[in-house]
Coordinates of C-alpha atoms in Angstrom, one line a residue:
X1 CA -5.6 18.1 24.9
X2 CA -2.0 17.4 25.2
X3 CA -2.3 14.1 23.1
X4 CA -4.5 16.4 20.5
X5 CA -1.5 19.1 20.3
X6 CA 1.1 16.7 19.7
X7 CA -0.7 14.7 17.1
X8 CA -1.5 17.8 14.9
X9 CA 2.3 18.8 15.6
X10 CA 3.4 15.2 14.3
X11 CA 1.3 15.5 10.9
X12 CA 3.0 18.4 10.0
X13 CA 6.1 17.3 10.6
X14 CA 5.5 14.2 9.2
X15 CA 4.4 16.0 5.7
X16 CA 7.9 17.9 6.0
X17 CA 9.5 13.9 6.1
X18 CA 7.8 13.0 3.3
X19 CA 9.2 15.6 1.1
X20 CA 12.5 15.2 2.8
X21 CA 12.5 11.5 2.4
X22 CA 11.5 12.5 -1.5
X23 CA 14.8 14.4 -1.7
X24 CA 16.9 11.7 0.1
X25 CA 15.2 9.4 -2.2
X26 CA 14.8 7.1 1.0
X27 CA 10.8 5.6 2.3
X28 CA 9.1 8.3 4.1
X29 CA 8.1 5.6 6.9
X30 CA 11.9 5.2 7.6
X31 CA 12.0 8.9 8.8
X32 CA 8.1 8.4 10.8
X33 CA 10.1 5.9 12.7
X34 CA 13.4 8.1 13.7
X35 CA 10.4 10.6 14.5
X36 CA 8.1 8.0 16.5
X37 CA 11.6 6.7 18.3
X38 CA 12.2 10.8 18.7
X39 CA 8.7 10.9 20.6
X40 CA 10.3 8.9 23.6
X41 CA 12.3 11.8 24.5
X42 CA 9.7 14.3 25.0
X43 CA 8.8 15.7 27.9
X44 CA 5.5 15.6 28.9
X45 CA 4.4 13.3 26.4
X46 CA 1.1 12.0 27.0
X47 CA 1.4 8.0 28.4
X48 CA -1.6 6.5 26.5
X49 CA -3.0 3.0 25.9
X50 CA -5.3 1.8 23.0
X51 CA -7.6 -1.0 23.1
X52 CA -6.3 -4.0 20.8
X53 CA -9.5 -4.6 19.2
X54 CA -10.0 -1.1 18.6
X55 CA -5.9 -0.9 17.3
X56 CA -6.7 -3.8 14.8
X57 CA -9.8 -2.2 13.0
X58 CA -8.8 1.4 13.0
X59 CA -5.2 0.7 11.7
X60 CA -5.4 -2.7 9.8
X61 CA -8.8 -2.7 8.2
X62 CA -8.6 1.0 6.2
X63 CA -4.9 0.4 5.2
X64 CA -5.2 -3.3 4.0
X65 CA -8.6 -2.3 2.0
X66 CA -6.6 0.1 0.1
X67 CA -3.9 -2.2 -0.6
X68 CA -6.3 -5.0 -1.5
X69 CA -8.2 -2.5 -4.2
X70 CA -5.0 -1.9 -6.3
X71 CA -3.9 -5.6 -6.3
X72 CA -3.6 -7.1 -9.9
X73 CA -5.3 -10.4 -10.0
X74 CA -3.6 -11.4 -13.2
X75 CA -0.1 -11.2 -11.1
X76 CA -1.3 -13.2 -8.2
X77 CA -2.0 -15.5 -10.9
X78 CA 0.7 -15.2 -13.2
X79 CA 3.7 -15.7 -9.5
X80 CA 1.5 -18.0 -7.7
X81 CA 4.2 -19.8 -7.2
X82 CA 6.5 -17.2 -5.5
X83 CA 3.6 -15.3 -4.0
X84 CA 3.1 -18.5 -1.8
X85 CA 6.5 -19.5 -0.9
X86 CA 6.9 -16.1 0.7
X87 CA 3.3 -15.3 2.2
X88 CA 2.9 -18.3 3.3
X89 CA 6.4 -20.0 3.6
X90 CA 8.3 -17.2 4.8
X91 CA 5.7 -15.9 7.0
X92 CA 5.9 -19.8 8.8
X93 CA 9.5 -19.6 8.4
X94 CA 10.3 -16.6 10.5
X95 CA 7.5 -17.2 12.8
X96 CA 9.1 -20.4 14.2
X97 CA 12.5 -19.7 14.0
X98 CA 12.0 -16.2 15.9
X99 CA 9.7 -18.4 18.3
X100 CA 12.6 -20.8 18.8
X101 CA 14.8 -17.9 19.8
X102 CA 12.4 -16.4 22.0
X103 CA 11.8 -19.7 23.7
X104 CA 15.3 -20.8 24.3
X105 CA 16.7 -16.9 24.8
X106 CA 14.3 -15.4 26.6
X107 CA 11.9 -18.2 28.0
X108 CA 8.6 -17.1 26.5
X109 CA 6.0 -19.8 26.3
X110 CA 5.4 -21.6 23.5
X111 CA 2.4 -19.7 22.4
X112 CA 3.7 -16.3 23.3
X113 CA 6.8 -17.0 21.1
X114 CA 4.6 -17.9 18.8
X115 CA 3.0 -14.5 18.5
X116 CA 6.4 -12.9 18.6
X117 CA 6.8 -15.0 15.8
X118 CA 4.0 -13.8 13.5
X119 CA 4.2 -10.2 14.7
X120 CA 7.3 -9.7 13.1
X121 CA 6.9 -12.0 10.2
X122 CA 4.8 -10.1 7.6
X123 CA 6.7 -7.6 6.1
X124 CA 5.6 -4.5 4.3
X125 CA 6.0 -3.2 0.4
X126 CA 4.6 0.4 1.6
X127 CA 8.0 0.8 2.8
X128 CA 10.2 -0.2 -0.4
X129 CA 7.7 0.8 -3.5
X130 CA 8.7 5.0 -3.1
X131 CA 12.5 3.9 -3.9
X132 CA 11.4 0.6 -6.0
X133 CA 9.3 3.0 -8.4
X134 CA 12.0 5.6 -8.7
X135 CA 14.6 2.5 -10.6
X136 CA 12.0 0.8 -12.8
X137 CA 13.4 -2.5 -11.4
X138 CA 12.0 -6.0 -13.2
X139 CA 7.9 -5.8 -12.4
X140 CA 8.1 -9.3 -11.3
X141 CA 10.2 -8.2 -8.4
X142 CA 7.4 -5.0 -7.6
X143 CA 4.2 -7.5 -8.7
X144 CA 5.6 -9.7 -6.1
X145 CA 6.4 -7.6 -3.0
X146 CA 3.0 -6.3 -3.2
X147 CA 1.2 -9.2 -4.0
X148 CA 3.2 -10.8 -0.9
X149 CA 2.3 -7.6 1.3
X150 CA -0.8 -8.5 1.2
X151 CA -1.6 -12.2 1.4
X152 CA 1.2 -12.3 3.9
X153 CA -0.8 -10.1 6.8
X154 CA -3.2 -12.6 6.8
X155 CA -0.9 -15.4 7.2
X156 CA 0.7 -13.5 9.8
X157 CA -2.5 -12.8 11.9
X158 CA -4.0 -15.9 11.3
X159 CA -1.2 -17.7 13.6
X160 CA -1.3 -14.3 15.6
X161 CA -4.8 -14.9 16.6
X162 CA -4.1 -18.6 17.5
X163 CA -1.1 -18.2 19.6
X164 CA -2.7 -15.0 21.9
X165 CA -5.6 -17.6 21.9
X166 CA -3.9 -20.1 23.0
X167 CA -1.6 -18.1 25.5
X168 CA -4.6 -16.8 27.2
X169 CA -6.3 -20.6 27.5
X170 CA -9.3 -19.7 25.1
X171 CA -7.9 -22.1 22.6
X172 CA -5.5 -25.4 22.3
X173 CA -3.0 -24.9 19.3
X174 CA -3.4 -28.9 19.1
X175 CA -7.2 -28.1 17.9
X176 CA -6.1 -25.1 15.7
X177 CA -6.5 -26.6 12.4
X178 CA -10.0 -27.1 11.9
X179 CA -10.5 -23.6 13.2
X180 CA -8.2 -22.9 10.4
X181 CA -9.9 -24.7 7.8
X182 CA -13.5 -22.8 8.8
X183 CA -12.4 -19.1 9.4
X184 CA -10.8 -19.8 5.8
X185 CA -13.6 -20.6 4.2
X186 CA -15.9 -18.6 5.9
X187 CA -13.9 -15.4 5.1
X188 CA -13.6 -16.0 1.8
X189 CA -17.5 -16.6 1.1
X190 CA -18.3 -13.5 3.8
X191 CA -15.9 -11.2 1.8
X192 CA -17.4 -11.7 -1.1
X193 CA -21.2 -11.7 -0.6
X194 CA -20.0 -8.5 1.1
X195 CA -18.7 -6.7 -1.2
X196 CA -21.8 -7.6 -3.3
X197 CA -24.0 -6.3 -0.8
X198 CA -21.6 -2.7 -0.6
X199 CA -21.5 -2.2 -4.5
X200 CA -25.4 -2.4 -4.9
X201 CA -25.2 0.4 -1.8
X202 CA -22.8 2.7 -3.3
X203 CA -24.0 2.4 -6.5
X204 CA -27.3 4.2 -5.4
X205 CA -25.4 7.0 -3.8
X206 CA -24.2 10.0 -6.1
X207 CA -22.8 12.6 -3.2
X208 CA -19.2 11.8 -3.6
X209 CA -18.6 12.8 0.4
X210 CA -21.4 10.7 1.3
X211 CA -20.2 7.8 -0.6
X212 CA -16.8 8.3 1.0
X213 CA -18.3 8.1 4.2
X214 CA -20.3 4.9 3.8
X215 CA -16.9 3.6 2.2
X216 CA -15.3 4.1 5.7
X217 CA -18.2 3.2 7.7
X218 CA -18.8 -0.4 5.5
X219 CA -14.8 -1.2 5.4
X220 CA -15.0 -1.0 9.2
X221 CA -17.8 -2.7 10.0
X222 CA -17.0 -5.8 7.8
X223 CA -13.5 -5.9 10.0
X224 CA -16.0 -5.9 13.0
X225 CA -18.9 -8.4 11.1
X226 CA -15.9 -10.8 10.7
X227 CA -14.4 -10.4 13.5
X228 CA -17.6 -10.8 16.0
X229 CA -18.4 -14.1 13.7
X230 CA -15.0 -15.8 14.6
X231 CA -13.7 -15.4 10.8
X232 CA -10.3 -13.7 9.7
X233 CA -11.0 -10.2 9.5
X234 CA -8.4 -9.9 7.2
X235 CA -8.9 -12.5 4.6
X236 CA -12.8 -11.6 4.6
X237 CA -11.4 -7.2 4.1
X238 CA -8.8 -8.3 1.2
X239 CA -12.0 -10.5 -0.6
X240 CA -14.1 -7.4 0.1
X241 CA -11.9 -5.3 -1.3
X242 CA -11.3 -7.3 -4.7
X243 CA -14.5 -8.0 -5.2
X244 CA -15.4 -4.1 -5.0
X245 CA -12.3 -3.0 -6.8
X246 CA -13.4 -5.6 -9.6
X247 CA -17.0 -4.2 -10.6
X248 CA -17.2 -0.6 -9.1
X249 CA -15.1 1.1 -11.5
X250 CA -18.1 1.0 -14.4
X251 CA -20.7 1.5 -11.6
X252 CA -19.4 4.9 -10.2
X253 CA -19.0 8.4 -11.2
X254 CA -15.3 9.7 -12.3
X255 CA -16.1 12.7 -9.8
X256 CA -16.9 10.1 -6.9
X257 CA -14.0 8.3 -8.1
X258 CA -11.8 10.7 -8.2
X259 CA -13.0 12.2 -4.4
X260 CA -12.7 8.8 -3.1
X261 CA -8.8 8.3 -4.4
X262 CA -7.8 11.2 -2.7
X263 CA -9.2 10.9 0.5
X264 CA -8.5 7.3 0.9
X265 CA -4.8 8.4 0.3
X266 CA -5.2 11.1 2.8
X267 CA -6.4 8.5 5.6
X268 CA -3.8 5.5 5.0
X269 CA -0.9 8.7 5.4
X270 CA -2.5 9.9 8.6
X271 CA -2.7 6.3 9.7
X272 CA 0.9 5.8 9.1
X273 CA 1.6 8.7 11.1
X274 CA -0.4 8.0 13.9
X275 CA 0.5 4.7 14.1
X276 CA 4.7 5.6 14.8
X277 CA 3.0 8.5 17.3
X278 CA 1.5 5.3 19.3
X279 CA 4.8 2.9 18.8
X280 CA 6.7 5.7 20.5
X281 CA 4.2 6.5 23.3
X282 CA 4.3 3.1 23.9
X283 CA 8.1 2.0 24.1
X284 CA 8.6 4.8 26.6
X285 CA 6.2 3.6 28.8
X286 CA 7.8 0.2 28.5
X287 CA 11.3 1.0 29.5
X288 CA 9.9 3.0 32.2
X289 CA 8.5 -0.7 33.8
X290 CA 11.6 -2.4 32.5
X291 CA 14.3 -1.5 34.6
X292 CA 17.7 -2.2 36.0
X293 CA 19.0 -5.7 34.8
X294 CA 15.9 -6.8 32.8
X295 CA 16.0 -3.6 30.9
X296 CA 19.6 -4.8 29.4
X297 CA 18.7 -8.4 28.8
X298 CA 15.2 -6.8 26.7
X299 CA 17.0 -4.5 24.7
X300 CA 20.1 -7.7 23.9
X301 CA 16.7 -9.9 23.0
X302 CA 15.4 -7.1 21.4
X303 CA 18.6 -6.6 19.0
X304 CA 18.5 -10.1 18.6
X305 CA 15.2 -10.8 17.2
X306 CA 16.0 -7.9 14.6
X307 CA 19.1 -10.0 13.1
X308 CA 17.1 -13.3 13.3
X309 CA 14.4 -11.5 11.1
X310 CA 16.6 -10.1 8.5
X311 CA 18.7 -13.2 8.1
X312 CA 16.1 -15.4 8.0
X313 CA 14.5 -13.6 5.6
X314 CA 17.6 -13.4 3.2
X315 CA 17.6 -17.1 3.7
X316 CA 14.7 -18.4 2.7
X317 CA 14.4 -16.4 -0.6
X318 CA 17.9 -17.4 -1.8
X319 CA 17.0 -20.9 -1.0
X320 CA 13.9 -20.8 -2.4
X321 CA 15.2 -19.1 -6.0
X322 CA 18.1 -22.0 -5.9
X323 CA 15.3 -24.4 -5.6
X324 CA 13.4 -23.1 -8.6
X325 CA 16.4 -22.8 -10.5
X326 CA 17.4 -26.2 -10.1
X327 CA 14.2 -28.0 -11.0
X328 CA 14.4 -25.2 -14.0
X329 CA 17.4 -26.7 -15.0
X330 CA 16.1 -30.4 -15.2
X331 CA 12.8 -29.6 -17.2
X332 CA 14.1 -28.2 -20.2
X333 CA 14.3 -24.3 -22.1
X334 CA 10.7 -24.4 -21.5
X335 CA 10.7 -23.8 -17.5
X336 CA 13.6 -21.5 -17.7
X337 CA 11.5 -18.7 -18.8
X338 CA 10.9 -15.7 -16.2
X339 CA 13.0 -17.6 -13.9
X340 CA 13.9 -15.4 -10.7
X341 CA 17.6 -14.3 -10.4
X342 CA 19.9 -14.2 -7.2
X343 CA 19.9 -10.5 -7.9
X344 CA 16.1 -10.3 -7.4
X345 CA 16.1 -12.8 -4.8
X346 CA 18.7 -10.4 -3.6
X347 CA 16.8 -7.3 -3.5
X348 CA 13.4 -8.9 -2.2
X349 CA 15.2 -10.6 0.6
X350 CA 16.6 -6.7 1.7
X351 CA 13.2 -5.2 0.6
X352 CA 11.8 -7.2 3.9
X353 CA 11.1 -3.4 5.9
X354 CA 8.6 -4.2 8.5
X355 CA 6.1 -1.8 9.1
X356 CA 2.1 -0.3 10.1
X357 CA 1.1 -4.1 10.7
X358 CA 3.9 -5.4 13.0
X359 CA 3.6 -1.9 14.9
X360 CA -0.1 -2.3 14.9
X361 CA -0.2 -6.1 16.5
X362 CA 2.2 -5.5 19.1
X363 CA 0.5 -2.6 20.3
X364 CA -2.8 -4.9 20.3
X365 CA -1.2 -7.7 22.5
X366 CA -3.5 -7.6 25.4
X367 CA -2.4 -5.6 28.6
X368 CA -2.2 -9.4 30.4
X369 CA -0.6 -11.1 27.6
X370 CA 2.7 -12.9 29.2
X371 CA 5.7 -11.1 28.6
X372 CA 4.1 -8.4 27.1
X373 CA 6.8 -5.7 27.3
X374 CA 9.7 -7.4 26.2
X375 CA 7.4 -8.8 23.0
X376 CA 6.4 -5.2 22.5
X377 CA 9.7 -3.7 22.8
X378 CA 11.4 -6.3 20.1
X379 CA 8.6 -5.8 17.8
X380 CA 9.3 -2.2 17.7
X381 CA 13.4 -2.3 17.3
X382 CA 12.4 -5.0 14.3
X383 CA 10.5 -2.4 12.5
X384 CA 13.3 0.4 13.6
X385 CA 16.1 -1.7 12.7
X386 CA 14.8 -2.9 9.5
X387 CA 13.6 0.6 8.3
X388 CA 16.6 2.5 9.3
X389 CA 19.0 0.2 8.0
X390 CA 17.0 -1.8 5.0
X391 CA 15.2 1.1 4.0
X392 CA 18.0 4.0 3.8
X393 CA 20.2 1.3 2.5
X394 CA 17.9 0.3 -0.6
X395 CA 18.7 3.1 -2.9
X396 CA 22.4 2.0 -2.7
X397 CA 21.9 -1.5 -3.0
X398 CA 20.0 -0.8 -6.2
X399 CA 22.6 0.8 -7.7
X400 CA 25.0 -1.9 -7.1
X401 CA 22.5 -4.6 -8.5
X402 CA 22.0 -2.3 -11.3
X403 CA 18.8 -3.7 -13.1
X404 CA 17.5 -3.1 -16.4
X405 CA 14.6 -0.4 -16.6
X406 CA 11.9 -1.8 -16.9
X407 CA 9.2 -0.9 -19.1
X408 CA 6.4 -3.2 -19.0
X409 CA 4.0 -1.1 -17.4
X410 CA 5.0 1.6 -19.7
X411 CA 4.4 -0.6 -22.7
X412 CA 0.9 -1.7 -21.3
X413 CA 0.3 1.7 -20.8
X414 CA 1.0 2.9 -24.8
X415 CA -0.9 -0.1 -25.6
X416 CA -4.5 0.5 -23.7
X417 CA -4.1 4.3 -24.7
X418 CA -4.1 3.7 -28.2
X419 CA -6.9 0.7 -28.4
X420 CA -9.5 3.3 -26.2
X421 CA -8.4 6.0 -28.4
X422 CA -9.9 4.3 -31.3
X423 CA -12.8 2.8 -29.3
X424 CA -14.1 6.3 -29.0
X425 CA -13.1 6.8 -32.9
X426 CA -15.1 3.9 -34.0
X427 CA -17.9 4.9 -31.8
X428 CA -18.1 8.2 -33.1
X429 CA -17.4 7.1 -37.0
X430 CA -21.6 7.4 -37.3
X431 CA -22.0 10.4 -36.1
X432 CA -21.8 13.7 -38.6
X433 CA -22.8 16.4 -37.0
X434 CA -19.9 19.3 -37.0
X435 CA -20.1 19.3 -33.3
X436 CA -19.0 15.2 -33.9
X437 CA -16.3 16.2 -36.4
X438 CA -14.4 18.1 -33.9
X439 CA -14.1 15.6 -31.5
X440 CA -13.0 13.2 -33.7
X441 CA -10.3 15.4 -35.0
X442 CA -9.0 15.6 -31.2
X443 CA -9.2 11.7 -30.8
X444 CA -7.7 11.3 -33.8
X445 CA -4.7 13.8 -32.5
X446 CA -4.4 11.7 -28.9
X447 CA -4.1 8.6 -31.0
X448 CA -1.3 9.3 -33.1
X449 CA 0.3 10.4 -29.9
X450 CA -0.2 7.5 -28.0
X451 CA 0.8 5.9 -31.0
X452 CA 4.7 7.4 -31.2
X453 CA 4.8 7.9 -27.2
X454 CA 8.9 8.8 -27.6
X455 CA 7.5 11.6 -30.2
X456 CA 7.8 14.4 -27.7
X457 CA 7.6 17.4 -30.1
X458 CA 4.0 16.1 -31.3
X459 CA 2.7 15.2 -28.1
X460 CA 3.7 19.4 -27.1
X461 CA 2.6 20.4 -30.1
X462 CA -1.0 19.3 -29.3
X463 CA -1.1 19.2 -25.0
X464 CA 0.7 22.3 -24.7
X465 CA -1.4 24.0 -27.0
X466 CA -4.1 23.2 -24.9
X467 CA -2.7 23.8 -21.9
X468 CA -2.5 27.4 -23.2
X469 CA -5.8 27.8 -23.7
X470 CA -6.4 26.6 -20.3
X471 CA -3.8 29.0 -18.9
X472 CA -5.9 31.5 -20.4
X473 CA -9.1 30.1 -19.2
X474 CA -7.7 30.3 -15.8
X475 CA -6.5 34.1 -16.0
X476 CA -9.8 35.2 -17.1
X477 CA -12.1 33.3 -14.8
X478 CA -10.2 34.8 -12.0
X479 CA -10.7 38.4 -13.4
X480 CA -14.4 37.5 -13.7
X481 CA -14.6 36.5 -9.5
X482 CA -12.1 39.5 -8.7
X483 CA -14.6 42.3 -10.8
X484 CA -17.6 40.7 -9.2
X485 CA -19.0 39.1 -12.4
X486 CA -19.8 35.8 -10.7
X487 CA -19.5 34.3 -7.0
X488 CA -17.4 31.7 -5.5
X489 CA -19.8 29.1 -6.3
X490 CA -19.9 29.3 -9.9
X491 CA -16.1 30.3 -10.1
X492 CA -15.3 27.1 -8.4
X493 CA -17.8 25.1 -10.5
X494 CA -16.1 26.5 -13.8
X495 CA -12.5 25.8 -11.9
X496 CA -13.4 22.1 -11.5
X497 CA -13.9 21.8 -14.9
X498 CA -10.7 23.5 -15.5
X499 CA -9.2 20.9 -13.6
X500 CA -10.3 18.3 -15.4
X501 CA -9.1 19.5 -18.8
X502 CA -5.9 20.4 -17.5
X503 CA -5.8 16.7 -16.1
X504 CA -6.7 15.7 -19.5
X505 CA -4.1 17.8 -21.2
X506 CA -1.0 16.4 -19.8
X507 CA -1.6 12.8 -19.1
X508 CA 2.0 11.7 -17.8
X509 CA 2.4 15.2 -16.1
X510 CA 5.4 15.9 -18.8
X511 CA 4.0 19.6 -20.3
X512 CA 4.1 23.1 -19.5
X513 CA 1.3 25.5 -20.4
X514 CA 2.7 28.1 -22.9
X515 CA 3.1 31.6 -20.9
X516 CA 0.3 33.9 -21.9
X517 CA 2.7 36.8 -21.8

C-alpha cells in the first residue's frame, strides 16, 4: 500500500513539474529526475524490485509504439544519411568507447562492458523537443533527433541483448552476427504481417474504449510474440507501429481517433513518471549494498562514464558534419545543398539527454548480472547528469546559436489546408440544394483564410464569430441541465458536439470567443 501511496503522490507532483518545467521553459523529464533522485531520501520508501522482462514490455513497448506512429517516413528517407551515422554509428561509437572505460577503469568483463555500453548509448528526443519546439530551430535538426530516437533504441538493445547473452554464457559474441542478420529480418517481416493482422481487428471495432484497450493489449503482446520467438522486440514494435500508423487513419472513426490520442498520451506521461519513481527506488537500494571504499570508487566510475557519454557524443557529430562537408566541397554546388552546419552539429551533439530507455535497461539487467550495481548506478548518474545539465542548459545554448525560425512545417501546414479546403469545394460544386449552399459558403470562407494565414483580422472575423455562437450554445445548454429540461446524458451528448465545433473554430488555438455580455 505504501508503494500505491507514493506513486499517486508522485503523479501529482509530477503534473505540478510539468507546468513548472513549462514556465522554466526547461524538459519536464529533467525535473522527474531531481524528483526520482529526491525519492532516495525518503523515509520509508518502499525497497522494490521489477522483473526485467516485465521492465522491458511495460516501459519500452507502449512508449516506442507511440513514437514509431508519429515518425515521418519521408524524413527517414529524405536524412538517411545522418539518421544512420548517428543510430547506428553513434550508438557503436559510445557503446565501445564507454566499454573500454569500463574495462580498463573498473574491470567489468568484456561483455558486461559491453552492455554498459549500449545502456547508455541511445539517447532520447522526448527530452529536448518541449524546448526544441518552443525556438522553431531548422526541421532537419528536429526530423533528425527523432528519427534517430527511434532507430537508435533498437541499435542499442540489439548489442544489449547480445552482451547480457553473452555475460551470462547463453550466447558467444563470436557467433553474434548471424543471430543478427535473422532477428533482423525476422522482425522486420513479423512487424509488418502484424500490424496487418491488428488493422483488420480494429477496424471491426467501433467502441472507442474498447478499441483503446485492444490497442494496449495487441502493442504488448507483439513485444512478447517477438520476444518469445527470439526476434528484436523492438525493431518488430517500430514496424508494427508504421505499418498501423500508415493505413489506420482512413480506416477509423475521428471519435476513436481522437479517444485513442489522448489516452496514449496519458499512458507514455504516467510511464515517464513511473519509470524515475523506479530509478530512485532502485539507486537507494544500491548504495545501501555499496559501501565503505567501493561506494567511492562507484560513484568516481559513475561520474566518469557521464563525461565519456557527453564527449563522445559531441565528438562524433562534429566529426561526422566535417566529413560531409568535406566530400560536399569536392562534388560541386550540387552536394552543398542542405548541408549540416557546426551549429546544428552543435546543438544535436548537446541535445544527447538520456532518458526512459537507459533507465528502463539498467533496471532490467538481471539480479545475477556481474557487476550489477555499479552498471546500474552509472546508468542512472548518465541520465541525471545529462538531463540536469544538457537539458536545463538547452534553452541558453539556443539562444547563443541563435537559429533562423523555421517555418517549414508552418508552410506545409498553409499548404494542405488550402488544397483540402477546395477538395471539399469541388466535391460539393454538384450539389444545389440550399442546405449545400451554406456549406459551401463556409468552405469557401476557411479557404480564403488558409489562403492569407498572416491575415489575422479575417481569420477573427470568421472563427470568432463562431466561437460566439458556440459561447452561447454553451450558456444555454447549461441552463437547459440546471432547469431540468434534459439529463446528463443528453447534455453531455450535445457538449461533445460543442466540442467539436469549438475544435473546429480555432484551428491553431489563436481566438477568443466574443463575450456574450
Amino acid at each position: 500500500m505504501a508503494l500505491f501511496e507514493l506513486t499517486l503522490v508522485l503523479l501529482l507532483t509530477a503534473v505540478a513539474l510539468t507546468a513548472l518545467s513549462r514556465r522554466l521553459e526547461v524538459p519536464y523529464p529533467s525535473l522527474l529526475a531531481l524528483a526520482g533522485v529526491g525519492i532516495a531520501f525518503v523515509p520509508g520508501a518502499p525497497m522494490i524490485e521489477i522483473d526485467p522482462e516485465l521492465a522491458l514490455a511495460l516501459f519500452i513497448a507502449p512508449v516506442l509504439l507511440d513514437a514509431a506512429y508519429d515518425t515521418s517516413l519521408r524524413d527517414l528517407k529524405r536524412y538517411r544519411l545522418s539518421l544512420l551515422l548517428l543510430a547506428l554509428g553513434a550508438v557503436i561509437f559510445t557503446t565501445v568507447v564507454v566499454a573500454f572505460v569500463g574495462w580498463k577503469m573498473a574491470g567489468l568483463p568484456i561483455a558486461a562492458a559491453i552492455a554498459l555500453g549500449a545502456i547508455v548509448a541511445p539517447p532520447d528526443a522526448v527530452a529536448a523537443s518541449a524546448v526544441l519546439g518552443q525556438f522553431k530551430v531548422p526541421h532537419r535538426i528536429t526530423a533528425i533527433l527523432q528519427g534517430e530516437s527511434l532507430l537508435n533504441d533498437a541499435t542499442a538493445l540489439l548489442i544489449y541483448r547480445l552482451a547480457v547473452s553473452a555475460a551470462l554464457g547463453s550466447i558467444m559474441l563470436s557467433n553474434a552476427i548471424p543471430v543478427i542478420l535473422l532477428s533482423t529480418i525476422g522482425s522486420l517481416i513479423a512487424g509488418y504481417l502484424l500490424g496487418r493482422l491488428s488493422l483488420l481487428t480494429l477496424t471491426r471495432i467501433e467502441d472507442a474504449a474498447s478499441s483503446t484497450v485492444v490497442q494496449f493489449a495487441g502493442t504488448f503482446g507483439v513485444w512478447i510474440l517477438a520476444d518469445k520467438l527470439g526476434l528484436s522486440a523492438i525493431i518488430t514494435i517500430v514496424v508494427y507501429a508504421i505499418t498501423i500508423a500508415r493505413r489506420a487513419p482512413r480506416r477509423m472513426s475521428a471519435r476513436r481517433r481522437v479517444s485513442t490520442y489522448s489516452v496514449w498520451e496519458s499512458a507514455v506521461f504516467v510511464l515517464n513518471v513511473l519509470a524515475f519513481v523506479l530509478m530512485g527506488l532502485q539507486a537507494r537500494s544500491i548504495v545501501g549494498r555499496l559501501s565503505g571504499e567501493g561506494q567511492g570508487e562507484a560513484f568516481l566510475f559513475a561520474a566518469t562514464v557521464l563525461v565519456v557519454v557527453i564527449v563522445a557524443r559531441l565528438v562524433w557529430v562534429a566529426s561526422y558534419v566535417a566529413i560531409i562537408r568535406w566530400f560536399a566541397r569536392l562534388g560541386g554546388e550540387d552536394s552543398k545543398r542542405d548541408l549540416p552546419t557546426f551549429g546544428g552539429a552543435v546543438l544535436v551533439g548537446w541535445c544527447g539527454m538520456r532518458g526512459l530507455v537507459t533507465l528502463v535497461v539498467a533496471i532490467a539487467l538481471p539480479a545475477g548480472f556481474p557487476e550489477r550495481d555499479p552498471i546500474v548506478l552509472a546508468a542512472f548518474a548518465v541520465v541525471l547528469g545529462t538531463l540536469v545539465l544538457q537539458g536545463m542548459t538547452l534553452k541558453p545554448a539556443l539562444r547563443i546559436l541563435n537559429f533562423d525560425p523555421d517555418r517549414t512545417v508552418d508552410n506545409e501546414v498553409a499548404q494542405a489546408r488550402v488544397a483540402v479546403m477546395q477538395a471539399a469545394l469541388d466535391v460539393l460544386s454538384r450539389k444545389t440544394s440550399a442546405a449545400a449552399a451554406v456549406v459551401r459558403e463556409q468552405y469557401e470562407a476557411q479557404r480564403v483564410i488558409a489562403e492569407n494565414p498572416e491575415d489575422a483580422q479575417a481569420a477573427t472575423e470568421y472563427d470568432r464569430l463562431r466561437l460566439y455562437a458556440i459561447n452561447r450554445q454553451r450558456d444555454t445548454l447549461e441552463e437547459l441541465r440546471s432547469n431540468g429540461t434534459i439529463g446528463d446524458e443528453a447534455y453531455h451528448r450535445l457538449e461533445e458536439e460543442i466540442d467539436w465545433a469549438e475544435l473546429a473554430a480555432s484551428p491553431a488555438g489563436r481566438f477568443q470567443p466574443l463575450t456574450t455580455d
